[in-house]
């Protein structure tokens, strides 16, 4: 996957002609091919698509057809997979913090594997100990990932054994361990290190007579936004070697979200208005930080934004430093400053590829700008 | 169908670029313990081999070299080795070598996987028998945890593992294993710790050696080769605060016939080629 691949401009124009702007073009073929390449890079690993970056029914249906499994975190996500007719055995529930109603809702659906990372949470499973099984989430901090997912969740490795034995004493079945080293990891050595640590925890549990049989290596598989990333095969090779060394015979899961969904959507927005302020051109788009570009804030992600006419081959005479802002009344709603852009007119279309993960999913409807419509193109 | 007709091979990977294949005659045992895959094969070149997690840790052809190579260079440099600790060592071969010394009073073997000792008793009975020596205390535990919860001291500590690092449990033990080993060594004690295969992983050997050199007045390196496994040239750290790797006279009593080690070999084991000295940061 190159960082410069865009959908065919004609398709973009045709979609806009039919559905208006702003619009997100969803490619389920891309979802499928991303799933396949990760599946090939991680042979023998059950891939549970994490719904959170893009909880769209068409994505779920395409992945179900590819044989994927699913990672759920909320009742809403449970409802999406249930509506898609997914067998509950193919799902795990990975939110470390749950209300009683979250547990019972997932159990009523038939999803029986849950994640726990502290003793208070364990107590909530006492009434469900005949049905529910636990993965204990371990915290491995990574300075290297764009989004650190061991800050808020995960038990310190040196406290994990106590939690596991406490569960045993409560009659709650612990199946294994899970971790998430952080989203958009640059390299996989953190995964490898975490796998080694988990082996040692498996060993310590075994010495207590507790045989763990499942390891969930989380997500974190990177995609190129404005910078190239390691090809997925190269990224996964050390992980596969570590799993082969330490965990052959153990059931291995992963929870990829971004890798599968990010490349699947392309945003087309348009210039709502323009202004020249202090010698700088300002362009106000009909989508912004409160909308599909919300990932710029929450996901710390930089997306490319390219005028469609440049993709169509137009050669601009000159480019000027420009500000690209969103449509809301809030001053924070500025997507980029200092972008070198050719002069744009009201109605001109702008294109952002790689807009499938943590974009639409985290958008708000501030100022009554509705969430951008998703249009499936294949 | 016999393994021969299947052309069964066992591959040993040294690093991402190099591996060795061993032709097998038959598979005698395969199982998975809570800790690892355990297999016993009959091989054409090396006789019976024990493979843990797919890695050969013992072969009939070479086990004497490996075990003697870890035991005698240390015990023959100690005037009164009474208490010996073997970390790993569930296969019994290092223990058998220690048992040759009648003046050794206690041998503690810390093995994480009980199943290994059971399999060895079945398929390598002469090795397994050494664990039944009355002086032997077999402890089933994680070595790092054992060291951090124990307050005994030993005259000799032998790490029977592919490297010191591989026995460290980073998860639960805040104190580095090197520091614990230093604390658990008696006055005049000697620690023997394999660093790995320097031909394939020089930098990890060097890192471990550097750590040991910071703790011990003497952290010498010697090498020996288990030749049937092409490429298996081991670098081993020999560490002590008080002693140096020179043979003690009179030699402590040692029974039976050795296959590999002899007094006149000692000095040559510690003579390292120039490139190895450079790789290990010694020159
Ligand atoms: C528990 C859990 N699993 C999986 C994911 C998906 O991670 P990624 O998008 O990096 O693959 C997340 C992301 O927040 C998560 O919190």
XYZ file of C-alpha atoms and ligand atoms in Angstrom:
677
model
C 0.000 0.000 0.000
C 1.592 3.254 -1.052
C 0.820 6.467 0.753
C -0.173 8.037 -2.541
C -2.990 5.814 -3.671
C -6.293 7.588 -4.223
C -9.559 6.384 -5.657
C -10.231 7.211 -9.275
C -11.197 10.938 -9.512
C -14.085 10.032 -11.823
C -15.537 7.789 -9.112
C -15.152 10.598 -6.594
C -16.997 13.048 -8.859
C -19.718 10.568 -9.672
C -20.283 9.783 -6.000
C -20.457 13.462 -5.130
C -22.886 14.048 -8.018
C -25.169 11.382 -6.640
C -24.809 11.861 -2.874
C -23.529 15.411 -2.386
C -20.686 16.540 -0.146
C -19.187 15.917 2.289
C -19.149 12.187 1.674
C -17.077 9.212 2.828
C -16.529 6.540 0.171
C -16.308 3.104 1.756
C -14.523 0.288 -0.061
C -15.374 -3.124 1.341
C -12.915 -4.668 -1.122
C -10.198 -2.748 0.702
C -11.508 -4.062 4.023
C -11.259 -7.569 2.626
C -7.780 -7.154 1.189
C -6.472 -5.582 4.397
C -7.918 -8.461 6.380
C -6.303 -10.955 4.017
C -2.874 -9.372 4.154
C -2.901 -9.304 7.948
C -4.186 -12.863 8.004
C -1.268 -13.922 5.811
C 1.209 -11.957 7.903
C -0.058 -13.570 11.130
C -0.763 -17.181 10.202
C -2.731 -19.088 12.809
C -3.793 -15.940 14.655
C -7.542 -15.381 15.107
C -8.146 -11.830 13.947
C -10.875 -10.130 15.955
C -11.698 -6.930 14.120
C -12.009 -4.181 16.743
C -15.223 -2.423 15.800
C -14.332 0.870 17.468
C -12.482 2.590 14.589
C -15.323 1.928 12.158
C -18.391 0.147 13.538
C -20.159 -0.065 10.181
C -22.493 -2.956 9.348
C -21.090 -3.356 5.814
C -17.571 -3.633 7.201
C -18.755 -6.249 9.678
C -20.555 -8.167 6.935
C -17.524 -8.146 4.606
C -15.230 -9.319 7.391
C -17.660 -11.987 8.545
C -17.632 -13.280 4.983
C -13.812 -13.391 5.065
C -13.961 -15.523 8.205
C -12.980 -12.805 10.660
C -13.857 -12.686 14.329
C -14.802 -9.551 16.279
C -13.705 -7.466 19.252
C -16.559 -5.663 20.996
C -16.403 -3.017 23.685
C -19.929 -1.697 24.183
C -23.566 -2.719 23.998
C -23.867 -0.764 20.743
C -21.117 -2.844 19.192
C -22.768 -6.019 20.472
C -25.948 -4.932 18.698
C -24.118 -4.318 15.409
C -22.646 -7.822 15.258
C -25.837 -9.432 16.477
C -27.805 -7.670 13.761
C -25.238 -8.951 11.256
C -25.947 -12.502 12.385
C -22.439 -13.131 13.680
C -22.102 -16.211 15.874
C -21.307 -14.977 19.394
C -18.495 -17.524 19.764
C -16.582 -15.439 17.245
C -16.647 -12.410 19.538
C -14.739 -11.239 22.576
C -15.649 -8.308 24.790
C -12.526 -6.282 25.545
C -13.600 -3.216 27.490
C -11.690 -3.415 30.785
C -14.385 -1.395 32.620
C -17.996 -2.545 32.415
C -21.305 -1.973 34.095
C -23.397 -4.944 35.114
C -25.696 -4.203 32.184
C -22.772 -4.365 29.764
C -21.785 -7.803 31.012
C -25.330 -9.160 30.988
C -26.050 -7.722 27.527
C -22.991 -9.405 26.024
C -23.774 -12.652 27.812
C -27.372 -12.562 26.614
C -26.003 -12.364 23.090
C -23.686 -15.293 23.826
C -20.324 -13.546 23.981
C -18.610 -15.087 27.012
C -15.004 -13.867 26.924
C -14.321 -10.620 28.806
C -11.295 -8.554 29.700
C -10.465 -7.586 33.287
C -7.539 -5.607 34.607
C -8.248 -5.052 38.314
C -9.801 -6.754 41.350
C -12.866 -4.461 41.520
C -13.779 -5.458 38.014
C -13.288 -9.105 38.887
C -15.908 -8.811 41.616
C -18.482 -7.926 38.961
C -18.070 -11.390 37.465
C -18.900 -13.314 40.623
C -22.603 -13.622 39.638
C -21.599 -14.721 36.109
C -18.781 -17.097 36.950
C -20.572 -20.067 35.440
C -20.835 -18.363 32.055
C -18.065 -15.810 31.697
C -14.356 -16.361 31.076
C -11.632 -13.812 31.577
C -8.571 -12.501 29.804
C -6.381 -10.411 32.099
C -5.114 -7.268 30.423
C -1.477 -6.459 31.130
C -0.053 -2.974 30.819
C 3.093 -2.573 28.747
C 3.856 1.092 28.265
C 5.145 2.105 24.852
C 6.673 5.463 24.087
C 6.863 4.372 20.515
C 3.190 4.087 19.564
C 1.241 7.119 18.472
C -1.580 6.250 20.871
C -0.493 4.787 24.236
C -3.118 2.246 25.278
C -1.432 1.023 28.438
C -1.774 4.335 30.274
C -5.455 4.046 31.066
C -5.836 0.277 31.170
C -3.952 -2.852 32.038
C -2.576 -4.273 35.271
C 1.114 -3.923 36.085
C 2.856 -7.186 35.152
C 4.036 -7.783 38.701
C 0.455 -7.694 40.014
C -1.073 -9.896 37.349
C -0.393 -13.212 39.054
C -2.243 -12.057 42.185
C -5.254 -11.126 40.075
C -5.176 -14.490 38.323
C -4.996 -16.441 41.569
C -7.718 -14.262 43.093
C -9.949 -15.131 40.143
C -9.213 -18.800 40.638
C -10.086 -18.528 44.320
C -13.372 -16.827 43.380
C -14.200 -19.627 40.962
C -13.814 -17.399 37.918
C -12.115 -18.971 34.922
C -9.116 -17.061 33.548
C -8.359 -18.228 30.002
C -5.316 -16.131 29.375
C -3.753 -12.731 28.949
C -4.145 -9.797 26.628
C -2.345 -6.547 26.019
C -2.427 -3.580 23.681
C 0.964 -1.984 23.207
C -0.559 1.115 21.601
C -2.124 2.047 18.332
C -0.113 2.859 15.190
C 3.099 1.297 16.510
C 6.145 2.140 14.431
C 7.859 -1.178 15.062
C 6.866 -4.504 16.550
C 9.550 -4.922 19.184
C 7.047 -3.883 21.880
C 4.736 -6.681 20.818
C 7.691 -9.078 20.917
C 8.742 -7.898 24.355
C 5.174 -8.180 25.625
C 4.910 -11.721 24.240
C 8.068 -12.684 26.152
C 6.685 -11.193 29.360
C 3.387 -12.987 28.867
C 5.254 -16.286 28.497
C 6.797 -15.691 31.894
C 3.402 -14.923 33.367
C 1.989 -18.083 31.796
C 4.834 -19.964 33.486
C 4.204 -18.414 36.886
C 0.505 -19.208 36.580
C 1.337 -22.797 35.631
C 3.480 -23.097 38.759
C 0.307 -22.190 40.682
C -1.498 -24.951 38.837
C -3.394 -22.546 36.588
C -3.073 -23.478 32.937
C -3.713 -20.496 30.678
C -4.523 -21.308 27.063
C -5.187 -18.009 25.289
C -3.018 -15.019 24.422
C -4.466 -11.900 22.823
C -1.802 -9.636 21.307
C -4.148 -6.676 20.758
C -3.886 -4.226 17.885
C -1.376 -1.575 16.948
C -0.680 -2.656 13.365
C 0.312 0.506 11.510
C -0.861 2.103 8.271
C 0.693 4.926 6.245
C -0.941 8.344 6.610
C 1.529 11.035 5.647
C 4.612 8.898 6.256
C 5.374 5.402 5.010
C 5.304 2.592 7.586
C 6.904 -0.830 7.716
C 5.169 -3.288 5.331
C 2.844 -5.493 7.368
C 4.754 -8.712 6.599
C 7.974 -7.211 7.919
C 6.179 -5.742 10.904
C 4.635 -9.090 11.821
C 7.611 -11.369 11.145
C 9.251 -10.877 14.579
C 5.836 -11.301 16.233
C 5.288 -14.594 14.431
C 8.756 -15.787 15.444
C 8.131 -14.838 19.083
C 4.768 -16.614 19.098
C 6.300 -19.690 17.521
C 9.056 -19.705 20.125
C 6.925 -19.017 23.211
C 3.334 -19.899 22.420
C 3.057 -22.742 19.960
C -0.010 -24.693 21.002
C -1.652 -21.665 22.629
C -4.725 -20.062 21.080
C -3.604 -16.660 19.778
C -5.920 -13.720 19.111
C -5.318 -10.216 17.829
C -7.589 -7.164 17.839
C -6.721 -5.183 14.723
C -8.830 -2.097 14.125
C -6.931 0.606 12.322
C -5.023 -1.665 9.954
C -8.220 -3.121 8.554
C -10.372 -0.019 8.453
C -8.115 3.008 7.884
C -7.498 2.528 4.149
C -11.127 1.684 3.461
C -12.576 5.200 3.410
C -11.844 8.329 1.394
C -13.360 11.639 2.379
C -14.498 14.175 -0.198
C -15.365 17.571 1.234
C -15.901 20.930 -0.413
C -14.983 24.536 0.153
C -17.967 26.272 1.837
C -16.343 29.659 1.873
C -13.032 31.430 1.589
C -11.421 34.540 2.922
C -8.118 36.334 2.770
C -7.005 37.206 6.253
C -3.684 38.926 6.948
C -2.282 37.846 3.596
C -3.207 34.190 4.140
C -5.976 32.359 2.320
C -8.523 30.687 4.580
C -10.697 27.892 3.234
C -13.690 26.712 5.268
C -14.584 23.114 4.454
C -17.904 21.424 5.091
C -16.157 18.813 7.300
C -13.709 19.501 10.122
C -12.325 18.668 13.544
C -15.796 18.214 15.005
C -16.569 15.843 12.134
C -14.536 13.328 10.155
C -11.223 15.025 10.987
C -11.876 14.426 14.705
C -9.118 11.838 14.551
C -6.671 14.682 14.195
C -7.453 15.528 17.823
C -8.386 12.220 19.400
C -6.226 9.907 17.332
C -3.252 12.268 16.953
C -3.398 11.565 13.275
C -2.444 13.713 10.298
C -4.378 13.100 7.112
C -3.517 14.226 3.646
C -5.879 16.780 2.082
C -5.539 17.239 -1.668
C -7.652 19.376 -4.019
C -9.418 17.004 -6.401
C -8.430 19.134 -9.378
C -4.759 18.372 -8.661
C -5.543 14.655 -8.683
C -7.161 15.227 -12.054
C -3.882 16.569 -13.374
C -4.394 20.291 -13.191
C -1.088 22.136 -12.816
C -1.506 25.175 -10.569
C 0.257 28.430 -11.531
C 1.101 29.275 -7.996
C 0.568 27.973 -4.474
C 0.024 30.115 -1.407
C 0.219 29.400 2.272
C -3.334 28.583 3.261
C -5.366 27.627 6.287
C -7.837 24.749 6.052
C -10.604 25.101 8.613
C -13.744 23.169 9.487
C -17.302 24.462 9.273
C -18.180 25.042 12.935
C -18.123 28.355 14.773
C -15.354 27.251 17.124
C -11.851 28.668 16.554
C -10.292 25.346 17.479
C -11.858 23.917 14.335
C -8.773 24.471 12.162
C -7.432 21.405 10.410
C -4.177 22.711 8.943
C -2.278 25.964 8.855
C 0.490 26.887 6.445
C -0.573 24.465 3.722
C 0.792 25.358 0.290
C -2.326 25.243 -1.868
C -3.351 26.573 -5.257
C -6.196 29.057 -5.101
C -9.463 27.229 -4.457
C -12.977 28.376 -5.272
C -16.169 27.838 -3.314
C -17.486 24.411 -4.236
C -14.035 22.989 -5.063
C -13.647 19.438 -3.825
C -10.901 18.197 -1.481
C -9.877 14.591 -1.025
C -8.478 12.792 2.040
C -7.568 9.119 1.674
C -6.981 6.842 4.688
C -10.029 8.156 6.516
C -11.487 4.843 7.706
C -10.253 4.585 11.295
C -11.225 6.774 14.253
C -12.689 9.470 11.972
C -16.415 9.090 11.366
C -16.525 6.990 14.527
C -15.439 9.868 16.736
C -17.243 12.658 14.838
C -19.746 14.858 16.672
C -22.736 16.811 15.369
C -21.720 20.126 16.916
C -23.601 23.112 15.435
C -25.977 20.560 13.855
C -23.464 19.724 11.174
C -24.528 16.113 10.748
C -22.029 13.275 10.629
C -20.741 12.780 7.101
C -22.638 10.194 5.127
C -20.854 6.930 4.319
C -21.430 5.646 0.784
C -20.304 2.171 -0.040
C -18.613 2.047 -3.463
C -17.751 -1.642 -3.724
C 4.886 -45.125 8.592
C 8.408 -44.614 9.889
C 9.973 -41.204 10.145
C 12.722 -42.350 7.789
C 10.377 -42.763 4.909
C 8.854 -39.378 5.723
C 12.246 -37.668 5.614
C 11.565 -36.025 8.915
C 13.847 -33.102 9.663
C 14.225 -30.930 12.725
C 15.364 -27.404 12.013
C 17.441 -25.434 14.501
C 17.390 -21.741 13.822
C 20.420 -19.750 14.947
C 19.144 -16.398 13.774
C 16.994 -15.006 10.987
C 19.573 -15.944 8.376
C 20.997 -19.268 9.496
C 19.691 -22.630 10.551
C 20.726 -26.247 10.743
C 18.642 -29.260 9.814
C 18.863 -32.575 11.560
C 17.534 -35.706 9.932
C 15.404 -37.762 12.286
C 14.939 -41.486 12.370
C 11.844 -41.423 14.526
C 9.858 -39.489 17.018
C 9.853 -41.124 20.429
C 7.786 -38.617 22.344
C 5.893 -35.412 21.725
C 3.826 -33.517 24.257
C 3.042 -30.045 25.466
C 3.520 -29.200 29.097
C 2.061 -26.026 30.615
C 5.453 -24.471 29.850
C 6.607 -25.734 26.475
C 6.564 -28.337 23.754
C 8.657 -31.319 24.725
C 9.896 -33.820 22.196
C 12.341 -36.707 22.120
C 13.607 -37.810 18.728
C 15.982 -40.424 17.524
C 18.318 -38.715 15.090
C 20.760 -40.259 12.642
C 23.702 -38.037 13.526
C 23.280 -37.287 17.228
C 21.379 -40.247 18.634
C 18.562 -39.349 20.991
C 17.832 -35.655 21.283
C 15.607 -33.709 23.648
C 13.916 -30.697 22.081
C 12.229 -28.072 24.242
C 10.129 -25.565 22.358
C 11.644 -26.932 19.147
C 15.215 -26.254 20.293
C 17.570 -29.138 20.938
C 18.777 -28.802 24.509
C 20.393 -32.196 24.834
C 21.795 -34.817 22.495
C 23.425 -38.145 23.209
C 26.329 -37.148 21.020
C 27.173 -33.875 22.719
C 25.636 -33.772 26.152
C 28.854 -34.802 27.904
C 30.748 -31.941 26.303
C 28.127 -29.423 27.334
C 27.715 -30.708 30.874
C 31.429 -31.190 31.530
C 32.090 -27.826 29.932
C 29.820 -26.096 32.432
C 30.825 -28.021 35.525
C 34.536 -28.804 35.713
C 36.024 -25.439 34.727
C 34.377 -24.088 37.868
C 34.491 -26.934 40.362
C 38.171 -27.600 39.739
C 38.956 -24.004 40.630
C 37.220 -24.121 44.005
C 39.061 -25.491 47.057
C 35.939 -26.766 48.808
C 32.817 -26.815 46.642
C 30.204 -28.083 49.103
C 26.954 -26.480 48.033
C 26.062 -26.331 44.347
C 23.061 -24.665 42.712
C 22.009 -25.606 39.189
C 19.536 -23.266 37.531
C 17.574 -25.097 34.872
C 19.070 -28.499 34.593
C 15.955 -30.623 34.719
C 17.567 -32.933 32.173
C 20.049 -34.100 34.814
C 23.215 -33.993 32.701
C 24.882 -31.112 34.543
C 23.763 -32.675 37.812
C 25.441 -35.940 36.865
C 28.759 -34.121 36.422
C 28.428 -32.398 39.798
C 27.617 -35.734 41.416
C 31.114 -36.940 40.462
C 32.500 -34.814 43.305
C 32.120 -36.813 46.524
C 32.865 -33.767 48.670
C 29.870 -31.863 47.317
C 27.289 -32.048 50.069
C 24.196 -30.569 48.511
C 22.995 -29.991 44.971
C 19.946 -27.817 44.429
C 18.396 -28.094 40.970
C 15.814 -25.413 40.137
C 13.756 -26.489 37.140
C 10.541 -24.804 36.106
C 9.042 -27.741 34.252
C 8.488 -30.942 36.202
C 7.495 -32.717 32.999
C 11.022 -32.393 31.633
C 12.400 -34.372 34.548
C 9.785 -37.054 33.990
C 10.474 -37.340 30.265
C 14.220 -37.480 30.880
C 13.798 -40.261 33.414
C 11.987 -42.244 30.758
C 14.117 -41.574 27.678
C 17.538 -40.707 29.131
C 17.523 -42.917 32.227
C 21.212 -42.501 33.098
C 20.810 -38.726 33.177
C 17.531 -38.805 35.015
C 19.094 -41.060 37.655
C 21.447 -38.287 38.739
C 18.457 -36.343 40.054
C 17.835 -39.235 42.450
C 21.236 -38.814 44.110
C 20.510 -38.326 47.828
C 22.349 -35.004 47.813
C 20.007 -33.559 45.195
C 17.113 -31.286 46.099
C 14.933 -30.790 43.031
C 12.943 -27.562 43.263
C 10.178 -26.856 40.756
C 10.053 -23.073 40.452
C 10.857 -20.068 38.347
C 14.579 -19.519 38.824
C 14.384 -15.778 39.204
C 11.656 -16.040 41.807
C 13.520 -18.808 43.598
C 16.612 -16.628 43.844
C 14.654 -13.631 45.069
C 12.870 -15.540 47.830
C 15.810 -17.651 49.009
C 18.481 -16.596 51.448
C 20.875 -19.550 51.144
C 24.331 -19.178 49.657
C 26.125 -21.500 47.298
C 29.770 -22.181 46.550
C 29.015 -22.865 42.913
C 26.083 -21.615 40.851
C 25.707 -23.031 37.353
C 23.191 -21.640 34.913
C 22.120 -24.546 32.714
C 20.303 -22.575 30.020
C 21.159 -21.158 26.642
C 21.934 -17.813 28.243
C 21.769 -15.968 31.527
C 19.142 -13.618 30.099
C 16.796 -16.438 29.207
C 16.473 -17.387 32.864
C 15.558 -13.859 33.962
C 11.913 -13.208 34.725
C 11.465 -9.528 33.971
C 7.799 -9.594 34.731
C 7.669 -9.974 38.447
C 11.176 -9.550 39.745
C 12.314 -5.986 40.219
C 15.845 -7.085 41.155
C 17.961 -8.103 38.148
C 18.952 -11.752 38.136
C 22.640 -10.826 37.999
C 22.352 -8.994 41.287
C 20.544 -11.907 42.946
C 23.182 -14.337 41.726
C 25.857 -12.112 43.210
C 24.036 -12.095 46.566
C 23.475 -15.832 46.603
C 27.113 -16.699 45.986
C 29.053 -17.693 49.116
C 32.451 -16.225 49.947
C 34.853 -17.622 47.370
C 31.942 -18.762 45.215
C 31.964 -19.162 41.444
C 29.137 -18.469 39.002
C 29.080 -20.106 35.579
C 26.658 -18.505 33.136
C 26.366 -19.241 29.405
C 26.097 -16.063 27.355
C 24.847 -17.693 24.180
C 26.283 -18.405 20.759
C 28.580 -15.496 19.936
C 28.903 -16.459 16.279
C 25.216 -15.688 15.837
C 24.373 -13.257 18.620
C 27.550 -11.481 19.610
C 25.856 -8.379 20.913
C 23.613 -10.180 23.393
C 26.659 -12.100 24.636
C 28.524 -8.836 25.032
C 25.666 -7.130 26.881
C 25.365 -9.924 29.420
C 29.110 -10.059 29.922
C 29.232 -6.326 30.500
C 26.570 -6.610 33.184
C 28.434 -9.445 34.915
C 31.751 -7.612 34.689
C 30.215 -4.745 36.645
C 29.294 -7.097 39.472
C 32.206 -9.507 39.717
C 35.903 -8.850 40.210
C 36.534 -11.638 37.718
C 34.206 -12.155 34.764
C 36.262 -14.285 32.421
C 34.936 -15.867 29.246
C 35.661 -19.319 27.935
C 34.359 -21.199 24.953
C 33.608 -24.743 24.038
C 31.973 -26.301 21.053
C 29.363 -28.993 20.795
C 30.565 -30.067 17.370
C 27.704 -32.245 16.164
C 25.529 -29.140 16.190
C 27.416 -27.195 13.603
C 27.875 -23.663 14.803
C 27.238 -24.323 18.463
C 30.232 -22.651 19.966
C 29.213 -21.509 23.429
C 30.562 -18.498 25.220
C 30.385 -18.925 28.971
C 31.061 -16.385 31.694
C 33.110 -17.567 34.677
C 32.558 -15.107 37.523
C 33.861 -14.734 41.038
C 34.707 -12.005 43.513
C 37.657 -13.839 45.026
C 38.790 -16.563 42.677
C 40.332 -16.779 39.226
C 39.841 -19.613 36.717
C 43.038 -21.408 37.619
C 43.046 -25.017 38.787
C 43.343 -25.639 42.508
C 45.932 -28.098 43.824
C 45.281 -30.593 45.157
C 42.336 -31.119 42.854
C 39.042 -31.907 44.574
C 38.202 -35.575 44.295
C 36.276 -36.422 41.141
C 35.137 -39.917 40.281
C 34.761 -41.608 36.934
C 36.143 -40.961 33.508
C 35.480 -37.668 31.746
C 34.923 -37.544 28.023
C 35.784 -33.966 27.331
C 37.326 -31.898 30.071
C 40.845 -32.490 31.384
C 43.157 -30.305 33.465
C 45.401 -29.530 30.524
C 42.402 -28.193 28.599
C 41.491 -25.529 31.139
C 43.810 -22.726 30.064
C 43.086 -23.231 26.390
C 39.320 -22.886 26.919
C 39.876 -19.371 28.173
C 42.152 -18.383 25.271
C 39.862 -16.486 22.923
C 40.534 -15.710 19.282
C 41.018 -12.020 18.533
C 37.717 -11.548 16.747
C 35.829 -13.033 19.675
C 37.618 -10.764 22.111
C 36.597 -7.818 19.982
C 32.996 -9.008 19.650
C 32.696 -9.408 23.391
C 34.269 -6.051 24.081
C 37.376 -7.617 25.661
C 39.874 -6.121 23.235
C -8.882 -2.962 23.499
C -8.551 -2.499 22.127
N -8.414 -3.419 21.157
C -8.130 -3.074 19.888
C -7.993 -1.754 19.524
C -7.685 -1.444 18.101
O -6.365 -1.042 17.966
P -5.754 -0.686 16.544
O -6.687 0.242 15.886
O -4.411 -0.085 16.879
O -5.582 -1.942 15.787
C -8.119 -0.746 20.497
C -7.951 0.657 20.156
O -8.214 1.570 20.898
C -8.407 -1.138 21.832
O -8.541 -0.225 22.800
